[in-house]
Coordinates of C-alpha atoms in Angstrom, one line a residue:
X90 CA 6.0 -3.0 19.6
X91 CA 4.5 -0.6 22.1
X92 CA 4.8 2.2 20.1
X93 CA 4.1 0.6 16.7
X94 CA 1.0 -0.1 18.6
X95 CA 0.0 3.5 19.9
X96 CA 1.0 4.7 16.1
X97 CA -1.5 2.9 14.9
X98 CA -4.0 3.8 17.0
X99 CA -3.5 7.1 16.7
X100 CA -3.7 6.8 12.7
X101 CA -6.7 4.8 13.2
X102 CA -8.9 7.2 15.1
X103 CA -7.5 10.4 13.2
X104 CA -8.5 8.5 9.9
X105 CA -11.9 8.0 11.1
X106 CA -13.0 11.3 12.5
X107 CA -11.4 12.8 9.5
X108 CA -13.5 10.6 7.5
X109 CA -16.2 11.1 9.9
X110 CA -16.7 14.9 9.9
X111 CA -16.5 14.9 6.1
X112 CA -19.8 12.4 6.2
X113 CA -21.2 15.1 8.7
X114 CA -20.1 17.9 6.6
X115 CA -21.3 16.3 2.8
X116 CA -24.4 15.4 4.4
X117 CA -25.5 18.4 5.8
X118 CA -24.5 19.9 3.0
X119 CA -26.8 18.1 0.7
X120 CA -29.5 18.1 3.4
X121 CA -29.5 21.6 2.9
X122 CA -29.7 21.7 -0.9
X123 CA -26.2 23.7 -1.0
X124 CA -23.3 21.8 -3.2
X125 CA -23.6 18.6 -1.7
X126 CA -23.2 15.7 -3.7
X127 CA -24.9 12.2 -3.2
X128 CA -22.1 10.3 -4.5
X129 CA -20.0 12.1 -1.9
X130 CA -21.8 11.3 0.6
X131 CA -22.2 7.7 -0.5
X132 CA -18.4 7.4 -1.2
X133 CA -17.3 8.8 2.0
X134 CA -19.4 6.7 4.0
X135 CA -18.4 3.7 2.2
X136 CA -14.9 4.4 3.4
X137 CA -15.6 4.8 6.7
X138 CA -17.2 1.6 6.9
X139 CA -14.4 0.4 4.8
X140 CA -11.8 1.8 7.8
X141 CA -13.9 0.6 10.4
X142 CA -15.0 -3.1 9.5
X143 CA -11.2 -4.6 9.9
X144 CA -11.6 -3.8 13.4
X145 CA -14.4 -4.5 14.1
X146 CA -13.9 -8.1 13.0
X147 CA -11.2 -8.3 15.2
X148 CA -12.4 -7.7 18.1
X149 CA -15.8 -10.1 17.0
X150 CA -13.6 -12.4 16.1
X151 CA -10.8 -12.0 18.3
X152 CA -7.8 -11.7 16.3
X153 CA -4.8 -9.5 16.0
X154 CA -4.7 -7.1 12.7
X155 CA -1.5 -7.2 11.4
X156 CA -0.4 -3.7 12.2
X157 CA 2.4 -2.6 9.0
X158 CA -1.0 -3.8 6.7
X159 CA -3.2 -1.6 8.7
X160 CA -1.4 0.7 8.4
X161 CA -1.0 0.9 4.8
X162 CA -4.6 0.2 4.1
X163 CA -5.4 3.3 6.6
X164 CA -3.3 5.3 4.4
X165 CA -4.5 4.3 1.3
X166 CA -8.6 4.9 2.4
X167 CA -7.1 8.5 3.8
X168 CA -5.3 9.6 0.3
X169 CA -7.8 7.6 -2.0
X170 CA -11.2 8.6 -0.4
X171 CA -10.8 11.5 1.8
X172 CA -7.9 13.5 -0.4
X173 CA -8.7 12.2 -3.4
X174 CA -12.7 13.0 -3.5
X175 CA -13.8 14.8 -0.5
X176 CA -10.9 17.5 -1.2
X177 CA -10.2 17.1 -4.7
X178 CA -6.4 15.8 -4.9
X179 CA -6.6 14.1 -7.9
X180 CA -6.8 17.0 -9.7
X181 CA -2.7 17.2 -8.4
X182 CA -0.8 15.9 -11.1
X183 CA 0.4 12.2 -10.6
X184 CA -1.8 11.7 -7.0
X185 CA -2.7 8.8 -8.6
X186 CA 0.6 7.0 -9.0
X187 CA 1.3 8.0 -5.6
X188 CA -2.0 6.0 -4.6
X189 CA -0.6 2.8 -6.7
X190 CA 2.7 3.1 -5.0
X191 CA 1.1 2.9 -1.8
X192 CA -1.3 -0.2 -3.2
X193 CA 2.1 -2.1 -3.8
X194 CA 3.4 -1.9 -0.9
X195 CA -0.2 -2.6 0.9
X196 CA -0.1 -5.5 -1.5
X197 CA 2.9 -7.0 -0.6
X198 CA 2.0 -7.0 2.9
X199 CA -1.3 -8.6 2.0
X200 CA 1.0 -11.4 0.4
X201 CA 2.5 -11.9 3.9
X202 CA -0.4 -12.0 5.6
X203 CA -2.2 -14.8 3.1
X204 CA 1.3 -16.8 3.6
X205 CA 0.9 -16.8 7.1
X206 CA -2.6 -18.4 7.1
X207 CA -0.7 -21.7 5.0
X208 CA 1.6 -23.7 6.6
X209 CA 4.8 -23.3 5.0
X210 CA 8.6 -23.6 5.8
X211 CA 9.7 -20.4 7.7
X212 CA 13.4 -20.7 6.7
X213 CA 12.4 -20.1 3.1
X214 CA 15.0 -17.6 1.9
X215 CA 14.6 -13.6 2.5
X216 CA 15.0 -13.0 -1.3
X217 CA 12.2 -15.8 -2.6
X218 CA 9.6 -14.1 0.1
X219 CA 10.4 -10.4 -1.3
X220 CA 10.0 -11.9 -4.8
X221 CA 7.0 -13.4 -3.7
X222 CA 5.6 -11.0 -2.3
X223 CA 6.4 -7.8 -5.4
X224 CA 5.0 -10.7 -7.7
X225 CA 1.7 -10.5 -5.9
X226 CA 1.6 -7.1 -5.6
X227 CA 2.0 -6.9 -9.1
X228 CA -0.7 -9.5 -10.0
X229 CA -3.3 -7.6 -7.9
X230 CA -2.6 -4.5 -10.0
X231 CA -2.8 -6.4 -13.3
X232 CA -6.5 -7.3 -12.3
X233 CA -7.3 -4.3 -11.1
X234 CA -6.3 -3.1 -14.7
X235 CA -8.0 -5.7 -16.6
X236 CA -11.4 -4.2 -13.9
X237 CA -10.8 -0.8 -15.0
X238 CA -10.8 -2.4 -18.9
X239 CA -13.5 -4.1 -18.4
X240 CA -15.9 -1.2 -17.3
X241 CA -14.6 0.3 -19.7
X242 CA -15.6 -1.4 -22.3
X243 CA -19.0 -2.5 -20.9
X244 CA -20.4 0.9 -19.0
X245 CA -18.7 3.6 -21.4
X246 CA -16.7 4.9 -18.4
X247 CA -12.7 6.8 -18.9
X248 CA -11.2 4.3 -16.2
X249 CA -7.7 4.0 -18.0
X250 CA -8.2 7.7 -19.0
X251 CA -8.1 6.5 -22.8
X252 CA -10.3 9.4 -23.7
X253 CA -9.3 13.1 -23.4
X254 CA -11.9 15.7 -24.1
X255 CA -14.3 13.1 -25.5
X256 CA -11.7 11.7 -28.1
X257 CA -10.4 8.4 -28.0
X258 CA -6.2 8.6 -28.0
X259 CA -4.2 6.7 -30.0
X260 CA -1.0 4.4 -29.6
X261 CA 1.0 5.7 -26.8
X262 CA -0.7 8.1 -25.6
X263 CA -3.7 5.9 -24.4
X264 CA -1.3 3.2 -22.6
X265 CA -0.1 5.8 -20.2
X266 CA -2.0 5.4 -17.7
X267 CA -2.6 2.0 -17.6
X268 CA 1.5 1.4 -17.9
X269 CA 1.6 4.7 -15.4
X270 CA -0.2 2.7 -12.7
X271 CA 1.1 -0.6 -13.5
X272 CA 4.9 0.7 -13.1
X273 CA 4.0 2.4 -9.7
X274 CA 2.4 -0.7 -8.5
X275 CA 5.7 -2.1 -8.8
X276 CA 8.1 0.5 -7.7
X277 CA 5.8 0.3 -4.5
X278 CA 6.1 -3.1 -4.0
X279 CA 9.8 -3.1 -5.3
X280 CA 10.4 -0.1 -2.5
X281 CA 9.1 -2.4 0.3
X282 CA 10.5 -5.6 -0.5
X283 CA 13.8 -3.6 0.0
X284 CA 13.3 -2.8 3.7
X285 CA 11.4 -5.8 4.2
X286 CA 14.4 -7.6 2.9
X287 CA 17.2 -6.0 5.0
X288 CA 14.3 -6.4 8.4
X289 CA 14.4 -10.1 7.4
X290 CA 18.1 -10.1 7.3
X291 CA 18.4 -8.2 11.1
X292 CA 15.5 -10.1 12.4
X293 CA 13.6 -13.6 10.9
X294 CA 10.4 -12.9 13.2
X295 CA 9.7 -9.3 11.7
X296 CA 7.7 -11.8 9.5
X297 CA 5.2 -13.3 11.7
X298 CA 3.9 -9.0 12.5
X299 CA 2.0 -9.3 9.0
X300 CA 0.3 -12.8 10.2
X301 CA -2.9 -12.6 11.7
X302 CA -3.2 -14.0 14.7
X303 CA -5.7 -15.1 17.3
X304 CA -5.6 -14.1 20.7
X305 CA -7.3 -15.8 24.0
X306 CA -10.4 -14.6 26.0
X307 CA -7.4 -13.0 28.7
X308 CA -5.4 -11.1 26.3

């Protein structure tokens, strides 16, 4: 747990000044009338706030942030945000499946983590809690489908990349992406409940780490 602990730590503050000196950098940039862009800036300092605000709450409001979900939702800021606009990686082919495999497994922990805030019976069976878990993974990225649609359809945006070159494809060709993303979403999900079904096997309370969890005034 001690070490866990320190990992995260150390993935939290490299994410942030990573995140931080591209803020700096697009800003001065734009300050400077050079190739800065606005939506950069705007973008990257969303995701720092984005980074920031989980811990922040815990510490207002004194809980424990479940560290394996932290985690993944560091990683996914990091590769979505910083990569992925302030350097350009989506430009490498299939970055964006690799971001949906990493949603489905930050998913399934979130599924974990909503279960723990219920009561519910904690000698439910390791296979039901993985199945639970990939099926909410997989919901989430069925709305976050039917968002992308939905703009779409109503702002004359290229979200499910059913236009190439101006031209609206046809048949196949404009469900791959959609499919693409949906697939990854559950090979992610599907990759996790794996190890988070042989963990539950070795050890039942590997569960409660994904609960949030309050802690007192002397902690």
């Amino acid at each position: 747990m001690h070490k866990q602990s320190l990992a995260l730590k150390f993935s939290f503050v490299f994410v942030v000044l990573s995140i931080a000196i591209s803020l700096l950098t697009a800003a001065w940039q734009l300050a400077q009338g050079k190739s800065g862009s606005p939506l950069l800036v705007l973008e990257t300092g969303a995701s720092l706030l984005l980074v920031l605000l989980p811990a922040l709450l815990s510490k207002w409001l004194r809980f424990y942030l479940p560290a394996f979900l932290y985690f993944f939702f560091l990683a996914f800021i990091y590769c979505a945000i910083y990569l992925g606009d302030a350097y350009h990686f989506y430009y490498i082919p299939y970055w964006d499946k690799f971001l949906h495999l990493i949603s489905g497994a930050l998913l399934f922990g979130l599924a974990w983590a909503i279960l723990g805030c219920f009561k519910f019976k904690q000698e439910l069976p390791a296979g039901f809690l993985c199945l639970y878990g990939v099926a909410f993974a997989v919901f989430c990225g069925v709305l976050w489908e039917c968002y992308e649609f939905t703009c779409d359809g109503l702002f004359d945006m290229n979200l499910q990349r059913y236009l190439s070159a101006g031209r609206a494809l046809a048949g196949r060709a404009a469900l791959l992406d959609t499919m693409g993303d949906l697939i990854a979403d559950l090979a992610g999900s599907l990759l996790f409940s794996c190890w988070s079904y042989w963990r539950l096997k070795n050890d039942r309370s590997w569960l409660k780490t994904f609960f949030f969890k309050k802690y007192s005034p002397d902690d």
